[in-house]
Amino acid sequence: NAGVTQTPKFRILKIGQSMTLQCTQDMNHNYMYWYRQDPGMGLKLIYYSVGAGITDKGEVPNGYNVSRSTTEDFPLRLELAAPSQTSVYFCASSYSGTGSSYEQYFGPGTRLTVT
Amino acid sequence: AQSVAQPEDQVNVAEGNPLTVKCTYSVSGNPYLFWYVQYPNRGLQFLLKYITGDNLVKGSYGFEAEFNKSQTSFHLKKPSALVSDSALYFCAVRDVGNSNYQLIWGAGTKLIIKP
């Protein structure tokens, strides 16, 4: 059981470039999330999804896009990368349903540097 | 507004001594409360949760947390600290009555256990 997997682990982008961060979960969780964690800071929610085909903005969505075509996958797209997007990105998933307590399970993170 | 406060940026404890990492919360309804741990260059790992019932909940690695409704607190504790407990600890809350399934995160507390 792999849980939540993220690729790549590290990436360096030049200003203005674009990239997609991949996230896959094999726990059949309906909810998925993207967070960013800046150095010495807590988590900020970028986007989340309550199921395939449904996404919504979190606290800091500007400069990002997401899609959720399947239950398993929730890629995060960075368009026109900026230095302010230098951060560690975490994908997480959770199950909501009868008896659920909604704890989230995290991937190992993607460390992104924009120069 | 919902919020979580972790009043200490850093907690220093000698190995073998008891440790406490503090968390207070504010929600309009009943809370689901969570503790997560983050080791360097790793994703967040779920430690324990309070949903209902016994105010003292036990989790992974010998950690426990006490829910105090009157003080709106959910402090993380361990009777005897290990050097390997050194990590970043996050508290999170969800308002049970809120249809928004997001967790509200604290800023994190760095726990340093000295030999």
PDB file of C-alpha atoms in Angstrom:
ATOM      1  CA  ASN A   1       0.000   0.000   0.000  1.00  0.00           C
ATOM      2  CA  ALA A   2       1.856   3.077  -1.266  1.00  0.00           C
ATOM      3  CA  GLY A   3      -0.493   5.694   0.253  1.00  0.00           C
ATOM      4  CA  VAL A   4       0.069   9.126  -1.284  1.00  0.00           C
ATOM      5  CA  THR A   5       2.882   9.447  -3.797  1.00  0.00           C
ATOM      6  CA  GLN A   6       4.266  12.645  -5.321  1.00  0.00           C
ATOM      7  CA  THR A   7       6.601  13.293  -8.207  1.00  0.00           C
ATOM      8  CA  PRO A   8       9.077  14.824  -8.678  1.00  0.00           C
ATOM      9  CA  LYS A   9      10.840  15.071  -5.316  1.00  0.00           C
ATOM     10  CA  PHE A  10      12.891  18.080  -6.353  1.00  0.00           C
ATOM     11  CA  ARG A  11      12.675  20.576  -9.186  1.00  0.00           C
ATOM     12  CA  ILE A  12      14.361  23.814 -10.172  1.00  0.00           C
ATOM     13  CA  LEU A  13      12.415  26.085 -12.515  1.00  0.00           C
ATOM     14  CA  LYS A  14      13.348  29.283 -14.246  1.00  0.00           C
ATOM     15  CA  ILE A  15      11.036  32.266 -13.902  1.00  0.00           C
ATOM     16  CA  GLY A  16       8.197  31.994 -16.395  1.00  0.00           C
ATOM     17  CA  GLN A  17       8.438  28.240 -16.886  1.00  0.00           C
ATOM     18  CA  SER A  18       5.537  25.913 -16.186  1.00  0.00           C
ATOM     19  CA  MET A  19       5.334  22.484 -14.642  1.00  0.00           C
ATOM     20  CA  THR A  20       2.936  19.935 -13.229  1.00  0.00           C
ATOM     21  CA  LEU A  21       3.346  18.335  -9.833  1.00  0.00           C
ATOM     22  CA  GLN A  22       1.889  14.852  -9.784  1.00  0.00           C
ATOM     23  CA  CYS A  23      -0.038  13.308  -6.896  1.00  0.00           C
ATOM     24  CA  THR A  24      -1.580   9.843  -6.709  1.00  0.00           C
ATOM     25  CA  GLN A  25      -3.285   8.030  -3.857  1.00  0.00           C
ATOM     26  CA  ASP A  26      -4.283   4.374  -3.703  1.00  0.00           C
ATOM     27  CA  MET A  27      -6.525   4.509  -0.625  1.00  0.00           C
ATOM     28  CA  ASN A  28      -9.723   5.291  -2.566  1.00  0.00           C
ATOM     29  CA  HIS A  29     -10.027   8.568  -0.688  1.00  0.00           C
ATOM     30  CA  ASN A  30     -12.562  10.984  -2.091  1.00  0.00           C
ATOM     31  CA  TYR A  31     -10.913  14.160  -0.773  1.00  0.00           C
ATOM     32  CA  MET A  32      -7.555  15.413  -1.962  1.00  0.00           C
ATOM     33  CA  TYR A  33      -5.591  18.563  -1.116  1.00  0.00           C
ATOM     34  CA  TRP A  34      -2.591  20.578  -2.185  1.00  0.00           C
ATOM     35  CA  TYR A  35      -0.636  22.559   0.399  1.00  0.00           C
ATOM     36  CA  ARG A  36       2.483  24.644   0.296  1.00  0.00           C
ATOM     37  CA  GLN A  37       4.885  24.999   3.202  1.00  0.00           C
ATOM     38  CA  ASP A  38       7.282  27.915   3.184  1.00  0.00           C
ATOM     39  CA  PRO A  39      10.454  27.729   5.306  1.00  0.00           C
ATOM     40  CA  GLY A  40       9.666  27.892   9.016  1.00  0.00           C
ATOM     41  CA  MET A  41       5.956  28.218   8.342  1.00  0.00           C
ATOM     42  CA  GLY A  42       2.856  26.102   8.608  1.00  0.00           C
ATOM     43  CA  LEU A  43       0.702  24.746   5.815  1.00  0.00           C
ATOM     44  CA  LYS A  44      -1.316  26.859   3.427  1.00  0.00           C
ATOM     45  CA  LEU A  45      -4.069  25.245   1.382  1.00  0.00           C
ATOM     46  CA  ILE A  46      -3.814  25.896  -2.350  1.00  0.00           C
ATOM     47  CA  TYR A  47      -6.660  23.813  -3.816  1.00  0.00           C
ATOM     48  CA  TYR A  48      -8.760  20.885  -2.756  1.00  0.00           C
ATOM     49  CA  SER A  49     -11.105  18.385  -4.351  1.00  0.00           C
ATOM     50  CA  VAL A  50     -14.080  16.554  -2.875  1.00  0.00           C
ATOM     51  CA  GLY A  51     -14.260  14.020  -5.685  1.00  0.00           C
ATOM     52  CA  ALA A  52     -13.498  13.395  -9.326  1.00  0.00           C
ATOM     53  CA  GLY A  53     -14.489  16.381 -11.428  1.00  0.00           C
ATOM     54  CA  ILE A  54     -14.882  18.738  -8.455  1.00  0.00           C
ATOM     55  CA  THR A  55     -12.223  21.188  -7.305  1.00  0.00           C
ATOM     56  CA  ASP A  56     -12.220  24.372  -5.257  1.00  0.00           C
ATOM     57  CA  LYS A  57      -9.841  27.111  -4.220  1.00  0.00           C
ATOM     58  CA  GLY A  58      -8.092  27.183  -0.899  1.00  0.00           C
ATOM     59  CA  GLU A  59      -6.300  30.014   0.836  1.00  0.00           C
ATOM     60  CA  VAL A  60      -3.573  30.698  -1.772  1.00  0.00           C
ATOM     61  CA  PRO A  61      -4.751  29.580  -5.259  1.00  0.00           C
ATOM     62  CA  ASN A  62      -3.243  32.347  -7.400  1.00  0.00           C
ATOM     63  CA  GLY A  63      -0.705  31.071  -9.911  1.00  0.00           C
ATOM     64  CA  TYR A  64      -1.902  27.462  -9.691  1.00  0.00           C
ATOM     65  CA  ASN A  65      -4.450  25.221 -11.354  1.00  0.00           C
ATOM     66  CA  VAL A  66      -5.696  21.731 -10.614  1.00  0.00           C
ATOM     67  CA  SER A  67      -7.783  19.027 -12.164  1.00  0.00           C
ATOM     68  CA  ARG A  68      -9.315  15.829 -10.822  1.00  0.00           C
ATOM     69  CA  SER A  69     -10.260  13.483 -13.634  1.00  0.00           C
ATOM     70  CA  THR A  70      -9.975  10.333 -11.518  1.00  0.00           C
ATOM     71  CA  THR A  71     -10.305   9.470  -7.835  1.00  0.00           C
ATOM     72  CA  GLU A  72      -6.621   8.573  -7.663  1.00  0.00           C
ATOM     73  CA  ASP A  73      -4.919  11.546  -9.305  1.00  0.00           C
ATOM     74  CA  PHE A  74      -4.803  15.236  -8.406  1.00  0.00           C
ATOM     75  CA  PRO A  75      -2.114  17.092 -10.379  1.00  0.00           C
ATOM     76  CA  LEU A  76      -1.131  20.676  -9.558  1.00  0.00           C
ATOM     77  CA  ARG A  77      -0.159  22.937 -12.438  1.00  0.00           C
ATOM     78  CA  LEU A  78       2.110  25.947 -12.024  1.00  0.00           C
ATOM     79  CA  GLU A  79       1.820  28.449 -14.840  1.00  0.00           C
ATOM     80  CA  LEU A  80       4.457  31.155 -15.318  1.00  0.00           C
ATOM     81  CA  ALA A  81       6.559  30.238 -12.297  1.00  0.00           C
ATOM     82  CA  ALA A  82       7.621  33.074  -9.993  1.00  0.00           C
ATOM     83  CA  PRO A  83      10.218  33.180  -7.164  1.00  0.00           C
ATOM     84  CA  SER A  84       7.340  33.526  -4.690  1.00  0.00           C
ATOM     85  CA  GLN A  85       6.337  29.966  -5.590  1.00  0.00           C
ATOM     86  CA  THR A  86       9.576  28.581  -4.178  1.00  0.00           C
ATOM     87  CA  SER A  87       8.282  26.239  -1.502  1.00  0.00           C
ATOM     88  CA  VAL A  88       7.691  22.644  -0.516  1.00  0.00           C
ATOM     89  CA  TYR A  89       4.442  21.282  -1.900  1.00  0.00           C
ATOM     90  CA  PHE A  90       2.480  18.561  -0.158  1.00  0.00           C
ATOM     91  CA  CYS A  91      -0.405  16.547  -1.488  1.00  0.00           C
ATOM     92  CA  ALA A  92      -2.785  14.924   0.969  1.00  0.00           C
ATOM     93  CA  SER A  93      -5.924  12.826   0.888  1.00  0.00           C
ATOM     94  CA  SER A  94      -8.718  11.915   3.263  1.00  0.00           C
ATOM     95  CA  TYR A  95     -11.927   9.931   3.341  1.00  0.00           C
ATOM     96  CA  SER A  96     -15.253  11.524   4.106  1.00  0.00           C
ATOM     97  CA  GLY A  97     -18.219   9.320   4.739  1.00  0.00           C
ATOM     98  CA  THR A  98     -20.095   7.580   7.496  1.00  0.00           C
ATOM     99  CA  GLY A  99     -17.827   7.186  10.504  1.00  0.00           C
ATOM    100  CA  SER A 100     -14.987   9.189   9.015  1.00  0.00           C
ATOM    101  CA  SER A 101     -12.996  11.572  11.160  1.00  0.00           C
ATOM    102  CA  TYR A 102     -11.315  13.199   8.164  1.00  0.00           C
ATOM    103  CA  GLU A 103      -7.673  12.831   9.118  1.00  0.00           C
ATOM    104  CA  GLN A 104      -5.464  13.600   6.173  1.00  0.00           C
ATOM    105  CA  TYR A 105      -2.634  11.449   4.851  1.00  0.00           C
ATOM    106  CA  PHE A 106       0.309  13.198   3.270  1.00  0.00           C
ATOM    107  CA  GLY A 107       2.739  12.513   0.487  1.00  0.00           C
ATOM    108  CA  PRO A 108       6.494  13.049   0.919  1.00  0.00           C
ATOM    109  CA  GLY A 109       6.479  16.461  -0.742  1.00  0.00           C
ATOM    110  CA  THR A 110       8.016  18.189  -3.763  1.00  0.00           C
ATOM    111  CA  ARG A 111      10.721  20.772  -3.108  1.00  0.00           C
ATOM    112  CA  LEU A 112      10.452  23.465  -5.789  1.00  0.00           C
ATOM    113  CA  THR A 113      12.910  26.297  -6.381  1.00  0.00           C
ATOM    114  CA  VAL A 114      12.153  29.075  -8.866  1.00  0.00           C
ATOM    115  CA  THR A 115      15.149  31.186  -9.890  1.00  0.00           C
TER     116      THR A 115
ATOM    117  CA  ALA B   1     -13.668  32.405  12.719  1.00  0.00           C
ATOM    118  CA  GLN B   2     -11.972  29.060  13.136  1.00  0.00           C
ATOM    119  CA  SER B   3      -8.369  29.115  14.278  1.00  0.00           C
ATOM    120  CA  VAL B   4      -5.622  27.083  15.886  1.00  0.00           C
ATOM    121  CA  ALA B   5      -2.830  28.520  18.022  1.00  0.00           C
ATOM    122  CA  GLN B   6       0.424  26.854  18.935  1.00  0.00           C
ATOM    123  CA  PRO B   7       1.850  29.457  21.295  1.00  0.00           C
ATOM    124  CA  GLU B   8       5.405  28.128  21.366  1.00  0.00           C
ATOM    125  CA  ASP B   9       7.608  28.251  18.275  1.00  0.00           C
ATOM    126  CA  GLN B  10      10.076  25.907  19.960  1.00  0.00           C
ATOM    127  CA  VAL B  11      10.086  23.613  22.981  1.00  0.00           C
ATOM    128  CA  ASN B  12      13.319  22.288  24.488  1.00  0.00           C
ATOM    129  CA  VAL B  13      13.262  19.201  26.704  1.00  0.00           C
ATOM    130  CA  ALA B  14      15.966  16.976  28.146  1.00  0.00           C
ATOM    131  CA  GLU B  15      15.842  13.332  27.161  1.00  0.00           C
ATOM    132  CA  GLY B  16      13.876  11.295  29.655  1.00  0.00           C
ATOM    133  CA  ASN B  17      11.824  14.248  30.890  1.00  0.00           C
ATOM    134  CA  PRO B  18       8.122  14.648  30.174  1.00  0.00           C
ATOM    135  CA  LEU B  19       7.175  16.898  27.274  1.00  0.00           C
ATOM    136  CA  THR B  20       4.154  19.031  26.443  1.00  0.00           C
ATOM    137  CA  VAL B  21       3.412  20.802  23.181  1.00  0.00           C
ATOM    138  CA  LYS B  22       0.527  23.212  23.503  1.00  0.00           C
ATOM    139  CA  CYS B  23      -2.424  23.763  21.202  1.00  0.00           C
ATOM    140  CA  THR B  24      -5.553  25.870  21.626  1.00  0.00           C
ATOM    141  CA  TYR B  25      -8.375  26.175  19.138  1.00  0.00           C
ATOM    142  CA  SER B  26     -11.439  28.209  18.293  1.00  0.00           C
ATOM    143  CA  VAL B  27     -14.414  26.758  16.427  1.00  0.00           C
ATOM    144  CA  SER B  28     -18.102  27.572  16.537  1.00  0.00           C
ATOM    145  CA  GLY B  29     -19.216  23.979  16.964  1.00  0.00           C
ATOM    146  CA  ASN B  30     -17.708  20.753  18.251  1.00  0.00           C
ATOM    147  CA  PRO B  31     -14.140  20.042  17.176  1.00  0.00           C
ATOM    148  CA  TYR B  32     -12.308  17.179  15.625  1.00  0.00           C
ATOM    149  CA  LEU B  33      -8.675  17.647  16.726  1.00  0.00           C
ATOM    150  CA  PHE B  34      -5.485  16.219  15.275  1.00  0.00           C
ATOM    151  CA  TRP B  35      -1.752  16.122  15.888  1.00  0.00           C
ATOM    152  CA  TYR B  36       0.779  15.524  13.149  1.00  0.00           C
ATOM    153  CA  VAL B  37       4.558  15.209  13.216  1.00  0.00           C
ATOM    154  CA  GLN B  38       6.997  16.236  10.499  1.00  0.00           C
ATOM    155  CA  TYR B  39      10.541  14.932  10.504  1.00  0.00           C
ATOM    156  CA  PRO B  40      13.162  16.865   8.476  1.00  0.00           C
ATOM    157  CA  ASN B  41      12.606  16.664   4.721  1.00  0.00           C
ATOM    158  CA  ARG B  42       9.576  14.416   5.162  1.00  0.00           C
ATOM    159  CA  GLY B  43       5.826  14.741   4.818  1.00  0.00           C
ATOM    160  CA  LEU B  44       3.468  15.059   7.750  1.00  0.00           C
ATOM    161  CA  GLN B  45       2.573  11.897   9.647  1.00  0.00           C
ATOM    162  CA  PHE B  46      -0.668  11.480  11.550  1.00  0.00           C
ATOM    163  CA  LEU B  47      -0.086  10.986  15.311  1.00  0.00           C
ATOM    164  CA  LEU B  48      -3.478  10.991  16.990  1.00  0.00           C
ATOM    165  CA  LYS B  49      -6.962  12.456  16.968  1.00  0.00           C
ATOM    166  CA  TYR B  50      -9.825  13.387  19.255  1.00  0.00           C
ATOM    167  CA  ILE B  51     -13.294  12.800  17.887  1.00  0.00           C
ATOM    168  CA  THR B  52     -15.480  12.097  20.894  1.00  0.00           C
ATOM    169  CA  GLY B  53     -15.433  10.168  24.129  1.00  0.00           C
ATOM    170  CA  ASP B  54     -12.472   9.901  26.479  1.00  0.00           C
ATOM    171  CA  ASN B  55     -10.660  13.215  26.784  1.00  0.00           C
ATOM    172  CA  LEU B  56      -7.272  11.477  26.879  1.00  0.00           C
ATOM    173  CA  VAL B  57      -6.354   9.962  23.556  1.00  0.00           C
ATOM    174  CA  LYS B  58      -3.334   7.824  22.836  1.00  0.00           C
ATOM    175  CA  GLY B  59      -1.453   7.768  19.571  1.00  0.00           C
ATOM    176  CA  SER B  60       1.688   6.630  17.850  1.00  0.00           C
ATOM    177  CA  TYR B  61       5.212   6.560  19.349  1.00  0.00           C
ATOM    178  CA  GLY B  62       3.949   6.828  22.947  1.00  0.00           C
ATOM    179  CA  PHE B  63       2.307  10.221  22.482  1.00  0.00           C
ATOM    180  CA  GLU B  64      -1.004  11.185  24.018  1.00  0.00           C
ATOM    181  CA  ALA B  65      -3.122  14.305  24.047  1.00  0.00           C
ATOM    182  CA  GLU B  66      -5.711  15.670  26.408  1.00  0.00           C
ATOM    183  CA  PHE B  67      -8.837  17.400  25.160  1.00  0.00           C
ATOM    184  CA  ASN B  68     -10.053  20.150  27.487  1.00  0.00           C
ATOM    185  CA  LYS B  69     -13.311  21.635  26.290  1.00  0.00           C
ATOM    186  CA  SER B  70     -13.504  24.428  28.855  1.00  0.00           C
ATOM    187  CA  GLN B  71     -10.009  25.627  27.994  1.00  0.00           C
ATOM    188  CA  THR B  72     -10.404  24.812  24.282  1.00  0.00           C
ATOM    189  CA  SER B  73      -7.057  23.070  24.380  1.00  0.00           C
ATOM    190  CA  PHE B  74      -5.575  19.872  22.997  1.00  0.00           C
ATOM    191  CA  HIS B  75      -2.036  19.624  24.356  1.00  0.00           C
ATOM    192  CA  LEU B  76       0.302  16.880  23.155  1.00  0.00           C
ATOM    193  CA  LYS B  77       2.204  14.996  25.829  1.00  0.00           C
ATOM    194  CA  LYS B  78       4.706  12.222  26.327  1.00  0.00           C
ATOM    195  CA  PRO B  79       5.879  10.924  29.719  1.00  0.00           C
ATOM    196  CA  SER B  80       9.524  10.406  28.741  1.00  0.00           C
ATOM    197  CA  ALA B  81      11.064  12.184  25.764  1.00  0.00           C
ATOM    198  CA  LEU B  82      13.436  10.556  23.305  1.00  0.00           C
ATOM    199  CA  VAL B  83      16.019  12.309  21.148  1.00  0.00           C
ATOM    200  CA  SER B  84      14.238  10.771  18.168  1.00  0.00           C
ATOM    201  CA  ASP B  85      11.099  12.759  19.088  1.00  0.00           C
ATOM    202  CA  SER B  86      12.841  15.898  17.847  1.00  0.00           C
ATOM    203  CA  ALA B  87      10.679  17.152  14.986  1.00  0.00           C
ATOM    204  CA  LEU B  88       8.088  19.718  13.972  1.00  0.00           C
ATOM    205  CA  TYR B  89       4.618  19.166  15.432  1.00  0.00           C
ATOM    206  CA  PHE B  90       1.378  20.505  13.989  1.00  0.00           C
ATOM    207  CA  CYS B  91      -2.034  20.753  15.592  1.00  0.00           C
ATOM    208  CA  ALA B  92      -5.149  20.911  13.383  1.00  0.00           C
ATOM    209  CA  VAL B  93      -8.887  21.258  13.953  1.00  0.00           C
ATOM    210  CA  ARG B  94     -12.074  20.709  12.013  1.00  0.00           C
ATOM    211  CA  ASP B  95     -15.425  22.119  13.034  1.00  0.00           C
ATOM    212  CA  VAL B  96     -17.768  19.126  13.012  1.00  0.00           C
ATOM    213  CA  GLY B  97     -20.740  21.286  12.156  1.00  0.00           C
ATOM    214  CA  ASN B  98     -19.041  22.897   9.195  1.00  0.00           C
ATOM    215  CA  SER B  99     -19.697  21.320   5.826  1.00  0.00           C
ATOM    216  CA  ASN B 100     -16.305  22.576   4.719  1.00  0.00           C
ATOM    217  CA  TYR B 101     -14.078  19.546   5.208  1.00  0.00           C
ATOM    218  CA  GLN B 102     -10.848  21.450   5.442  1.00  0.00           C
ATOM    219  CA  LEU B 103      -8.579  21.274   8.464  1.00  0.00           C
ATOM    220  CA  ILE B 104      -7.377  24.480  10.081  1.00  0.00           C
ATOM    221  CA  TRP B 105      -3.664  24.184  10.869  1.00  0.00           C
ATOM    222  CA  GLY B 106      -1.489  25.664  13.560  1.00  0.00           C
ATOM    223  CA  ALA B 107       1.859  27.195  12.630  1.00  0.00           C
ATOM    224  CA  GLY B 108       3.821  24.318  14.127  1.00  0.00           C
ATOM    225  CA  THR B 109       6.088  23.850  17.149  1.00  0.00           C
ATOM    226  CA  LYS B 110       9.662  22.693  16.835  1.00  0.00           C
ATOM    227  CA  LEU B 111      10.445  20.148  19.526  1.00  0.00           C
ATOM    228  CA  ILE B 112      14.100  19.688  20.436  1.00  0.00           C
ATOM    229  CA  ILE B 113      15.076  16.846  22.741  1.00  0.00           C
ATOM    230  CA  LYS B 114      18.580  17.185  24.137  1.00  0.00           C
ATOM    231  CA  PRO B 115      20.596  14.120  25.222  1.00  0.00           C
TER     232      PRO B 115
END
